[in-house]
Amino acid sequence: MSDTITVNGTANPLPDDPRVSLLDFLRHDIGLTGTKKGCDHGQCGACTVIVNGIRINSCLTLAAMHEGDSVTTIEGLGTPDEPSALQRAFLEHDGFQCGYCTPGQICSATAMLEEIAAGWPSDASESLEGHIVTSREEIRERMSGNICRCGAYANIVAAIEEVAAGGQS
Amino acid sequence: MRPFQYIRAPSLSETSKLTAGEDALAIAGGTNLLDLMKLQVETPALLADINRLGFSEIEDTDDGGLRLGALATNTETAVHPRVRADYPVLARAILAGATQQLRNKATNGGNLCQRTRCFYFTNIDQPCNKREPGSGCGAIDGIAKLHAVLGTSDQCIATYPGDMAVALSALGAVVQISGDKGERSVPVRDFHLLPGDTPWIENVLEAGEIITGIILPAPVGGTQIYRKVRERSSYAFALVSVAAIIELTDGKFSRADLAFGGLAHKPWHDPRVEEVLLGQHPSDALIDKAADILLEDARGYGENDFKIPLTRRTLRAVLTQATEDAA
Ligand SMILES: Cc1cc2nc3c(=O)[nH]c(=O)nc-3n(C[C@H](O)[C@H](O)[C@H](O)COP(=O)(O)OP(=O)(O)OC[C@H]3O[C@@H](n4cnc5c(N)ncnc54)[C@H](O)[C@@H]3O)c2cc1C
Ligand code: SF4
Ligand code: FES
Ligand code: FES
């Protein structure tokens, strides 16, 4: 049994205090401050990270519960020199104003495109079993867990739409 | 968050022992429990992490039904091919709840046990009989927009806030429970309790009992609808919701399984509503009669008075849509 948690490919020891949320672990314990704390109560999505390929709110889970898991944060998706397709699209479409929600938006959108590729329906899907058309309505519903206080939604959706249409993420 | 001891539960029987104590709780997804622990509404001295106990499978049952592991996530359940094909009302109810990030972490067992969203319950500076027996109920005569109109007591008017269980109630699903005294099964319709004089007791689970799974009966087909009315089009708890499984034979209702969310301390199921519909041709008058029966004892508390006419209209909309789809 490993007593570590892997973040962006690097193994880190688990915190001693079981109270440490995955979010505080990322920000305080290992200094990856890209992931943001908005509400700390599962309501805003600023803390969204990808754990074993699945997006979750890192504020509502304990680091101790993720022993052996593999976490990807915004720092793991790309770099300023080599941004991911979504990171580049957010820049090109001005998908932010203050930028506070942006890491969560991009982590969320990255996993969302995988969910669509896997055929997972959403509340906005006409059929539960049919092909999913990545419409604006679908993107809005699937991204509804990421609140943007600045209201940059139009450009966020445009950025995601472009990457979805390009078939890359 | 208050300090607590964290133990990864090694086995089901050990979990029952660990959580039999007053100050101990099981943690699954943590999306409700950790939220409440941060608010110091929940202050367990011991947390037993049940995530690695294994009951996360979704598998066929011998009689053609489906068993949902208590630790399967809400997402795994909603996207399961058989849930989508055979129990669409359940897939729809889950997808109408929370957000993708939360559903990815939330488990079926935790979802059933999620606590009310009453504002006084989640604020430790406010009176609340559920959180602190005898302290009074802030919501009666207070902010009660989300609160119950059926099955309330003078102690508590909170609602069970979830969506999934409303569909499970309509489907007639059964909760599988394991504890010190062995295993038992309880219909979802009987799992949650009304507040009465003991609003802090929300369901039939006894100390140390753990939900291991949910059994869905063999599929019944029909037109299945989950209609959730909320204050914005996504990411909000239900004001009123209706789960419906409707079938018409020779133009008459031959199946009308209905359950309601947002109205009570439990998903609301009233067999009298189905009885009045069965064998009858759909009509506005008939639907009104069904709503009359459903809402016979409904009582508003000011801010939530609107739920009574809203329920009537939502029921009408759902039954009208279902009869059109079924015709
Ligand atoms: C912002 C927000 C919005 C939400 N919106 C919705 C919504 O619209 N609709 C909706 O339905 N839900 C909604 N939810 C609630 C969410 O669905 C629940 O938090 C989730 O389902 C709980 O599951 P969990 O596994 O995380 O439970 P946990 O938080 O781990 O546990 C919750 C409770 O259940 C107990 N428990 C867990 N598993 C078991 C078990 N197997 N046996 C016995 N007891 C157990 C725990 O001890 C605890 O008391 C929302 C939550 C948030 C934070
Ligand atoms: S309605 Fe129930 S949960 Fe809310 S304040 Fe009253 S007693 Fe507490
Ligand atoms: S910080 Fe986690 S959802 Fe807001
Ligand atoms: S860019 Fe400011 S919160 Fe979204």
mmCIF file of C-alpha atoms in Angstrom, chain B residues 35-326:
data_model
loop_
_atom_site.group_PDB
_atom_site.id
_atom_site.type_symbol
_atom_site.label_atom_id
_atom_site.label_comp_id
_atom_site.label_asym_id
_atom_site.label_seq_id
_atom_site.Cartn_x
_atom_site.Cartn_y
_atom_site.Cartn_z
ATOM 1 C CA ASP B 35 -19.614 20.273 3.923
ATOM 2 C CA LEU B 36 -21.485 19.878 7.231
ATOM 3 C CA MET B 37 -18.289 19.158 9.183
ATOM 4 C CA LYS B 38 -16.792 22.430 7.988
ATOM 5 C CA LEU B 39 -19.908 24.167 9.303
ATOM 6 C CA GLN B 40 -19.597 22.178 12.546
ATOM 7 C CA VAL B 41 -23.107 20.887 12.041
ATOM 8 C CA GLU B 42 -21.555 17.423 12.118
ATOM 9 C CA THR B 43 -18.748 16.893 14.632
ATOM 10 C CA PRO B 44 -17.842 13.203 14.571
ATOM 11 C CA ALA B 45 -14.905 12.096 16.711
ATOM 12 C CA LEU B 46 -14.279 9.218 14.317
ATOM 13 C CA LEU B 47 -14.698 8.914 10.551
ATOM 14 C CA ALA B 48 -14.749 5.451 9.032
ATOM 15 C CA ASP B 49 -13.842 5.711 5.344
ATOM 16 C CA ILE B 50 -15.887 3.018 3.622
ATOM 17 C CA ASN B 51 -14.701 3.763 0.085
ATOM 18 C CA ARG B 52 -12.496 0.710 -0.226
ATOM 19 C CA LEU B 53 -15.037 -1.824 1.001
ATOM 20 C CA GLY B 54 -15.888 -2.802 -2.531
ATOM 21 C CA PHE B 55 -19.660 -2.630 -2.811
ATOM 22 C CA SER B 56 -19.499 -0.384 -5.833
ATOM 23 C CA GLU B 57 -20.677 -2.820 -8.500
ATOM 24 C CA ILE B 58 -23.788 -2.419 -10.609
ATOM 25 C CA GLU B 59 -25.007 -5.876 -11.526
ATOM 26 C CA ASP B 60 -28.021 -7.752 -12.871
ATOM 27 C CA THR B 61 -30.216 -9.560 -10.359
ATOM 28 C CA ASP B 62 -31.669 -13.015 -10.972
ATOM 29 C CA ASP B 63 -35.187 -11.728 -11.615
ATOM 30 C CA GLY B 64 -34.087 -9.269 -14.302
ATOM 31 C CA GLY B 65 -33.676 -6.290 -11.983
ATOM 32 C CA LEU B 66 -30.515 -4.391 -11.192
ATOM 33 C CA ARG B 67 -28.470 -4.030 -8.021
ATOM 34 C CA LEU B 68 -26.778 -0.683 -7.515
ATOM 35 C CA GLY B 69 -23.835 -0.869 -5.122
ATOM 36 C CA ALA B 70 -24.055 1.714 -2.347
ATOM 37 C CA LEU B 71 -20.558 2.899 -3.236
ATOM 38 C CA ALA B 72 -21.228 3.202 -6.961
ATOM 39 C CA THR B 73 -21.154 6.891 -7.749
ATOM 40 C CA ASN B 74 -24.207 8.788 -8.917
ATOM 41 C CA THR B 75 -22.460 9.213 -12.270
ATOM 42 C CA GLU B 76 -21.621 5.524 -12.654
ATOM 43 C CA THR B 77 -25.281 4.802 -11.958
ATOM 44 C CA ALA B 78 -26.747 7.386 -14.335
ATOM 45 C CA VAL B 79 -24.507 6.396 -17.243
ATOM 46 C CA HIS B 80 -24.863 2.649 -16.778
ATOM 47 C CA PRO B 81 -26.333 1.227 -20.016
ATOM 48 C CA ARG B 82 -29.092 -0.658 -18.210
ATOM 49 C CA VAL B 83 -30.071 2.325 -16.076
ATOM 50 C CA ARG B 84 -30.336 4.466 -19.190
ATOM 51 C CA ALA B 85 -32.301 1.859 -21.137
ATOM 52 C CA ASP B 86 -34.519 0.298 -18.462
ATOM 53 C CA TYR B 87 -34.822 2.910 -15.697
ATOM 54 C CA PRO B 88 -34.675 6.266 -17.511
ATOM 55 C CA VAL B 89 -36.572 8.015 -14.702
ATOM 56 C CA LEU B 90 -33.632 7.198 -12.416
ATOM 57 C CA ALA B 91 -30.965 8.355 -14.874
ATOM 58 C CA ARG B 92 -32.909 11.586 -15.409
ATOM 59 C CA ALA B 93 -33.365 12.217 -11.683
ATOM 60 C CA ILE B 94 -29.661 11.765 -10.979
ATOM 61 C CA LEU B 95 -28.637 13.962 -13.916
ATOM 62 C CA ALA B 96 -31.010 16.689 -12.675
ATOM 63 C CA GLY B 97 -29.187 16.832 -9.330
ATOM 64 C CA ALA B 98 -26.099 18.781 -8.262
ATOM 65 C CA THR B 99 -23.293 19.084 -10.875
ATOM 66 C CA GLN B 100 -21.145 16.670 -12.804
ATOM 67 C CA GLN B 101 -18.230 17.191 -10.382
ATOM 68 C CA LEU B 102 -20.441 16.397 -7.379
ATOM 69 C CA ARG B 103 -22.185 13.447 -9.025
ATOM 70 C CA ASN B 104 -18.769 12.039 -9.923
ATOM 71 C CA LYS B 105 -17.943 11.820 -6.209
ATOM 72 C CA ALA B 106 -21.370 11.344 -4.608
ATOM 73 C CA THR B 107 -22.304 7.747 -3.905
ATOM 74 C CA ASN B 108 -25.723 6.111 -4.007
ATOM 75 C CA GLY B 109 -25.659 5.327 -0.282
ATOM 76 C CA GLY B 110 -24.555 8.826 0.668
ATOM 77 C CA ASN B 111 -27.171 10.322 -1.608
ATOM 78 C CA LEU B 112 -29.952 8.468 0.228
ATOM 79 C CA CYS B 113 -28.593 9.713 3.576
ATOM 80 C CA GLN B 114 -27.939 13.320 2.562
ATOM 81 C CA ARG B 115 -29.247 15.797 5.070
ATOM 82 C CA THR B 116 -31.687 18.639 4.626
ATOM 83 C CA ARG B 117 -30.651 21.974 3.120
ATOM 84 C CA CYS B 118 -32.678 23.921 5.726
ATOM 85 C CA PHE B 119 -30.820 27.166 6.340
ATOM 86 C CA TYR B 120 -31.304 26.970 10.111
ATOM 87 C CA PHE B 121 -30.025 23.420 10.229
ATOM 88 C CA THR B 122 -26.770 24.385 8.502
ATOM 89 C CA ASN B 123 -26.196 27.507 10.628
ATOM 90 C CA ILE B 124 -25.109 26.582 14.156
ATOM 91 C CA ASP B 125 -26.059 30.023 15.488
ATOM 92 C CA GLN B 126 -29.733 29.374 14.727
ATOM 93 C CA PRO B 127 -32.309 27.313 16.584
ATOM 94 C CA CYS B 128 -33.005 23.915 15.033
ATOM 95 C CA ASN B 129 -34.671 20.903 16.629
ATOM 96 C CA LYS B 130 -33.031 18.573 14.138
ATOM 97 C CA ARG B 131 -29.494 19.690 14.963
ATOM 98 C CA GLU B 132 -30.086 20.517 18.606
ATOM 99 C CA PRO B 133 -33.204 18.860 20.004
ATOM 100 C CA GLY B 134 -35.345 21.253 22.022
ATOM 101 C CA SER B 135 -33.796 24.448 20.628
ATOM 102 C CA GLY B 136 -36.866 25.239 18.517
ATOM 103 C CA CYS B 137 -37.464 25.413 14.774
ATOM 104 C CA GLY B 138 -36.244 28.566 13.071
ATOM 105 C CA ALA B 139 -37.995 27.798 9.799
ATOM 106 C CA ILE B 140 -41.547 27.787 11.149
ATOM 107 C CA ASP B 141 -42.324 31.536 10.981
ATOM 108 C CA GLY B 142 -38.940 32.057 9.313
ATOM 109 C CA ILE B 143 -37.246 31.503 5.964
ATOM 110 C CA ALA B 144 -39.151 28.511 4.676
ATOM 111 C CA LYS B 145 -39.149 28.719 0.922
ATOM 112 C CA LEU B 146 -37.599 25.290 0.423
ATOM 113 C CA HIS B 147 -39.607 23.682 3.187
ATOM 114 C CA ALA B 148 -42.214 20.961 3.374
ATOM 115 C CA VAL B 149 -45.951 21.204 2.884
ATOM 116 C CA LEU B 150 -46.790 17.553 3.588
ATOM 117 C CA GLY B 151 -46.059 15.397 6.622
ATOM 118 C CA THR B 152 -44.643 18.242 8.719
ATOM 119 C CA SER B 153 -44.713 18.425 12.505
ATOM 120 C CA ASP B 154 -44.623 21.323 14.942
ATOM 121 C CA GLN B 155 -40.995 20.331 15.574
ATOM 122 C CA CYS B 156 -39.615 20.408 12.016
ATOM 123 C CA ILE B 157 -40.749 21.300 8.490
ATOM 124 C CA ALA B 158 -37.559 20.384 6.625
ATOM 125 C CA THR B 159 -37.498 18.553 3.309
ATOM 126 C CA TYR B 160 -35.406 15.641 2.155
ATOM 127 C CA PRO B 161 -33.599 17.496 -0.648
ATOM 128 C CA GLY B 162 -32.465 14.692 -2.969
ATOM 129 C CA ASP B 163 -33.591 13.745 -6.466
ATOM 130 C CA MET B 164 -32.376 10.167 -6.911
ATOM 131 C CA ALA B 165 -34.512 8.784 -4.081
ATOM 132 C CA VAL B 166 -37.667 10.291 -5.603
ATOM 133 C CA ALA B 167 -37.151 8.180 -8.719
ATOM 134 C CA LEU B 168 -36.252 5.161 -6.566
ATOM 135 C CA SER B 169 -39.527 5.604 -4.694
ATOM 136 C CA ALA B 170 -41.531 5.672 -7.914
ATOM 137 C CA LEU B 171 -39.661 2.571 -9.095
ATOM 138 C CA GLY B 172 -40.376 0.708 -5.863
ATOM 139 C CA ALA B 173 -36.665 0.087 -5.176
ATOM 140 C CA VAL B 174 -35.382 -1.601 -2.030
ATOM 141 C CA VAL B 175 -32.450 -0.569 0.198
ATOM 142 C CA GLN B 176 -30.078 -3.304 1.374
ATOM 143 C CA ILE B 177 -28.676 -2.718 4.842
ATOM 144 C CA SER B 178 -26.003 -4.529 6.792
ATOM 145 C CA GLY B 179 -25.287 -4.236 10.488
ATOM 146 C CA ASP B 180 -24.274 -6.022 13.652
ATOM 147 C CA LYS B 181 -27.530 -7.944 13.706
ATOM 148 C CA GLY B 182 -27.186 -9.084 10.103
ATOM 149 C CA GLU B 183 -28.726 -7.955 6.860
ATOM 150 C CA ARG B 184 -32.130 -6.501 6.143
ATOM 151 C CA SER B 185 -33.995 -4.937 3.248
ATOM 152 C CA VAL B 186 -36.207 -1.878 3.459
ATOM 153 C CA PRO B 187 -38.289 -0.427 0.610
ATOM 154 C CA VAL B 188 -37.080 3.086 -0.336
ATOM 155 C CA ARG B 189 -40.642 4.236 0.367
ATOM 156 C CA ASP B 190 -40.164 3.260 4.018
ATOM 157 C CA PHE B 191 -36.499 4.211 4.365
ATOM 158 C CA HIS B 192 -36.909 7.912 5.191
ATOM 159 C CA LEU B 193 -39.047 8.973 8.135
ATOM 160 C CA LEU B 194 -41.304 11.919 8.838
ATOM 161 C CA PRO B 195 -39.978 14.385 11.451
ATOM 162 C CA GLY B 196 -42.674 13.882 14.109
ATOM 163 C CA ASP B 197 -41.253 14.538 17.567
ATOM 164 C CA THR B 198 -37.809 13.205 16.619
ATOM 165 C CA PRO B 199 -36.669 15.254 13.596
ATOM 166 C CA TRP B 200 -33.046 14.234 14.168
ATOM 167 C CA ILE B 201 -33.963 10.670 13.165
ATOM 168 C CA GLU B 202 -34.168 10.885 9.379
ATOM 169 C CA ASN B 203 -34.188 7.292 8.253
ATOM 170 C CA VAL B 204 -34.471 3.752 9.563
ATOM 171 C CA LEU B 205 -30.707 3.137 9.828
ATOM 172 C CA GLU B 206 -29.659 2.157 13.313
ATOM 173 C CA ALA B 207 -26.252 2.856 14.819
ATOM 174 C CA GLY B 208 -23.617 0.829 12.990
ATOM 175 C CA GLU B 209 -25.866 -0.012 10.037
ATOM 176 C CA ILE B 210 -24.449 0.550 6.563
ATOM 177 C CA ILE B 211 -26.267 0.630 3.238
ATOM 178 C CA THR B 212 -24.662 -1.880 0.895
ATOM 179 C CA GLY B 213 -26.889 -1.623 -2.135
ATOM 180 C CA ILE B 214 -30.162 -0.663 -3.774
ATOM 181 C CA ILE B 215 -32.248 -3.219 -5.650
ATOM 182 C CA LEU B 216 -34.254 -2.118 -8.662
ATOM 183 C CA PRO B 217 -37.124 -4.443 -9.590
ATOM 184 C CA ALA B 218 -37.315 -5.914 -13.091
ATOM 185 C CA PRO B 219 -37.994 -3.115 -15.596
ATOM 186 C CA VAL B 220 -41.642 -2.134 -16.140
ATOM 187 C CA GLY B 221 -41.218 0.055 -19.209
ATOM 188 C CA GLY B 222 -43.870 2.716 -19.581
ATOM 189 C CA THR B 223 -43.283 6.394 -20.148
ATOM 190 C CA GLN B 224 -40.817 7.585 -17.531
ATOM 191 C CA ILE B 225 -40.448 11.237 -16.644
ATOM 192 C CA TYR B 226 -38.541 13.134 -13.976
ATOM 193 C CA ARG B 227 -39.665 16.745 -13.850
ATOM 194 C CA LYS B 228 -37.727 19.010 -11.504
ATOM 195 C CA VAL B 229 -38.924 22.569 -10.933
ATOM 196 C CA ARG B 230 -36.208 24.833 -9.583
ATOM 197 C CA GLU B 231 -35.203 28.448 -9.422
ATOM 198 C CA ARG B 232 -32.637 28.227 -12.194
ATOM 199 C CA SER B 233 -32.333 25.760 -15.020
ATOM 200 C CA SER B 234 -29.399 23.863 -13.504
ATOM 201 C CA TYR B 235 -27.562 23.320 -10.237
ATOM 202 C CA ALA B 236 -30.356 24.051 -7.779
ATOM 203 C CA PHE B 237 -32.354 21.916 -5.400
ATOM 204 C CA ALA B 238 -35.931 21.078 -6.312
ATOM 205 C CA LEU B 239 -38.804 23.291 -5.268
ATOM 206 C CA VAL B 240 -41.047 20.472 -6.425
ATOM 207 C CA SER B 241 -40.199 17.384 -8.428
ATOM 208 C CA VAL B 242 -42.258 14.555 -9.861
ATOM 209 C CA ALA B 243 -41.036 11.095 -10.837
ATOM 210 C CA ALA B 244 -43.585 9.312 -12.992
ATOM 211 C CA ILE B 245 -43.886 5.925 -14.661
ATOM 212 C CA ILE B 246 -47.021 5.958 -16.745
ATOM 213 C CA GLU B 247 -48.659 3.417 -19.005
ATOM 214 C CA LEU B 248 -51.938 3.593 -20.886
ATOM 215 C CA THR B 249 -53.870 0.540 -22.042
ATOM 216 C CA ASP B 250 -56.884 1.099 -24.316
ATOM 217 C CA GLY B 251 -56.561 4.794 -23.540
ATOM 218 C CA LYS B 252 -56.806 4.289 -19.787
ATOM 219 C CA PHE B 253 -54.121 4.527 -17.112
ATOM 220 C CA SER B 254 -52.820 1.017 -16.482
ATOM 221 C CA ARG B 255 -49.773 2.204 -14.562
ATOM 222 C CA ALA B 256 -49.299 5.441 -12.641
ATOM 223 C CA ASP B 257 -46.334 5.104 -10.300
ATOM 224 C CA LEU B 258 -45.691 8.556 -8.898
ATOM 225 C CA ALA B 259 -43.390 10.033 -6.295
ATOM 226 C CA PHE B 260 -42.758 13.644 -5.349
ATOM 227 C CA GLY B 261 -39.688 15.551 -4.178
ATOM 228 C CA GLY B 262 -39.405 18.867 -2.374
ATOM 229 C CA LEU B 263 -42.676 18.373 -0.525
ATOM 230 C CA ALA B 264 -41.751 16.488 2.625
ATOM 231 C CA HIS B 265 -39.112 15.024 4.912
ATOM 232 C CA LYS B 266 -39.070 12.036 2.562
ATOM 233 C CA PRO B 267 -39.801 11.335 -1.083
ATOM 234 C CA TRP B 268 -43.589 11.486 -1.055
ATOM 235 C CA HIS B 269 -45.563 8.509 -2.278
ATOM 236 C CA ASP B 270 -49.316 8.343 -1.860
ATOM 237 C CA PRO B 271 -50.943 5.139 -3.181
ATOM 238 C CA ARG B 272 -54.351 6.864 -3.236
ATOM 239 C CA VAL B 273 -53.171 9.076 -6.091
ATOM 240 C CA GLU B 274 -52.377 6.047 -8.238
ATOM 241 C CA GLU B 275 -55.640 4.364 -7.314
ATOM 242 C CA VAL B 276 -57.729 7.263 -8.513
ATOM 243 C CA LEU B 277 -55.922 7.335 -11.855
ATOM 244 C CA LEU B 278 -55.843 3.609 -12.641
ATOM 245 C CA GLY B 279 -58.483 2.372 -15.069
ATOM 246 C CA GLN B 280 -59.560 5.903 -15.962
ATOM 247 C CA HIS B 281 -59.236 7.934 -19.164
ATOM 248 C CA PRO B 282 -56.869 10.883 -18.709
ATOM 249 C CA SER B 283 -58.706 14.188 -18.384
ATOM 250 C CA ASP B 284 -58.129 17.530 -16.704
ATOM 251 C CA ALA B 285 -60.866 16.705 -14.217
ATOM 252 C CA LEU B 286 -59.270 13.378 -13.322
ATOM 253 C CA ILE B 287 -55.825 14.935 -12.879
ATOM 254 C CA ASP B 288 -57.357 17.634 -10.671
ATOM 255 C CA LYS B 289 -58.980 14.957 -8.582
ATOM 256 C CA ALA B 290 -55.611 13.197 -8.184
ATOM 257 C CA ALA B 291 -54.006 16.487 -7.136
ATOM 258 C CA ASP B 292 -56.852 17.114 -4.665
ATOM 259 C CA ILE B 293 -56.118 13.794 -2.996
ATOM 260 C CA LEU B 294 -52.360 14.319 -3.017
ATOM 261 C CA LEU B 295 -52.653 17.780 -1.494
ATOM 262 C CA GLU B 296 -55.611 17.151 0.801
ATOM 263 C CA ASP B 297 -53.517 17.647 3.946
ATOM 264 C CA ALA B 298 -50.990 20.088 2.477
ATOM 265 C CA ARG B 299 -50.165 23.073 4.604
ATOM 266 C CA GLY B 300 -47.955 26.056 3.698
ATOM 267 C CA TYR B 301 -45.808 28.038 6.104
ATOM 268 C CA GLY B 302 -45.958 31.414 4.367
ATOM 269 C CA GLU B 303 -42.906 31.488 2.155
ATOM 270 C CA ASN B 304 -43.574 28.029 0.770
ATOM 271 C CA ASP B 305 -47.326 28.421 0.182
ATOM 272 C CA PHE B 306 -46.571 28.504 -3.549
ATOM 273 C CA LYS B 307 -45.541 24.849 -3.466
ATOM 274 C CA ILE B 308 -49.146 23.702 -3.172
ATOM 275 C CA PRO B 309 -50.404 25.167 -6.481
ATOM 276 C CA LEU B 310 -46.997 24.474 -8.050
ATOM 277 C CA THR B 311 -47.313 20.775 -7.225
ATOM 278 C CA ARG B 312 -50.764 20.649 -8.779
ATOM 279 C CA ARG B 313 -49.510 22.287 -11.976
ATOM 280 C CA THR B 314 -46.377 20.145 -12.156
ATOM 281 C CA LEU B 315 -48.420 16.979 -11.741
ATOM 282 C CA ARG B 316 -50.763 18.150 -14.486
ATOM 283 C CA ALA B 317 -47.844 18.964 -16.797
ATOM 284 C CA VAL B 318 -46.198 15.591 -16.185
ATOM 285 C CA LEU B 319 -49.368 13.534 -16.638
ATOM 286 C CA THR B 320 -50.328 15.483 -19.744
ATOM 287 C CA GLN B 321 -46.885 14.958 -21.259
ATOM 288 C CA ALA B 322 -46.906 11.291 -20.290
ATOM 289 C CA THR B 323 -50.311 10.625 -21.829
ATOM 290 C CA GLU B 324 -49.284 12.405 -25.016
ATOM 291 C CA ASP B 325 -46.045 10.397 -25.190
ATOM 292 C CA ALA B 326 -47.842 7.145 -24.399
#
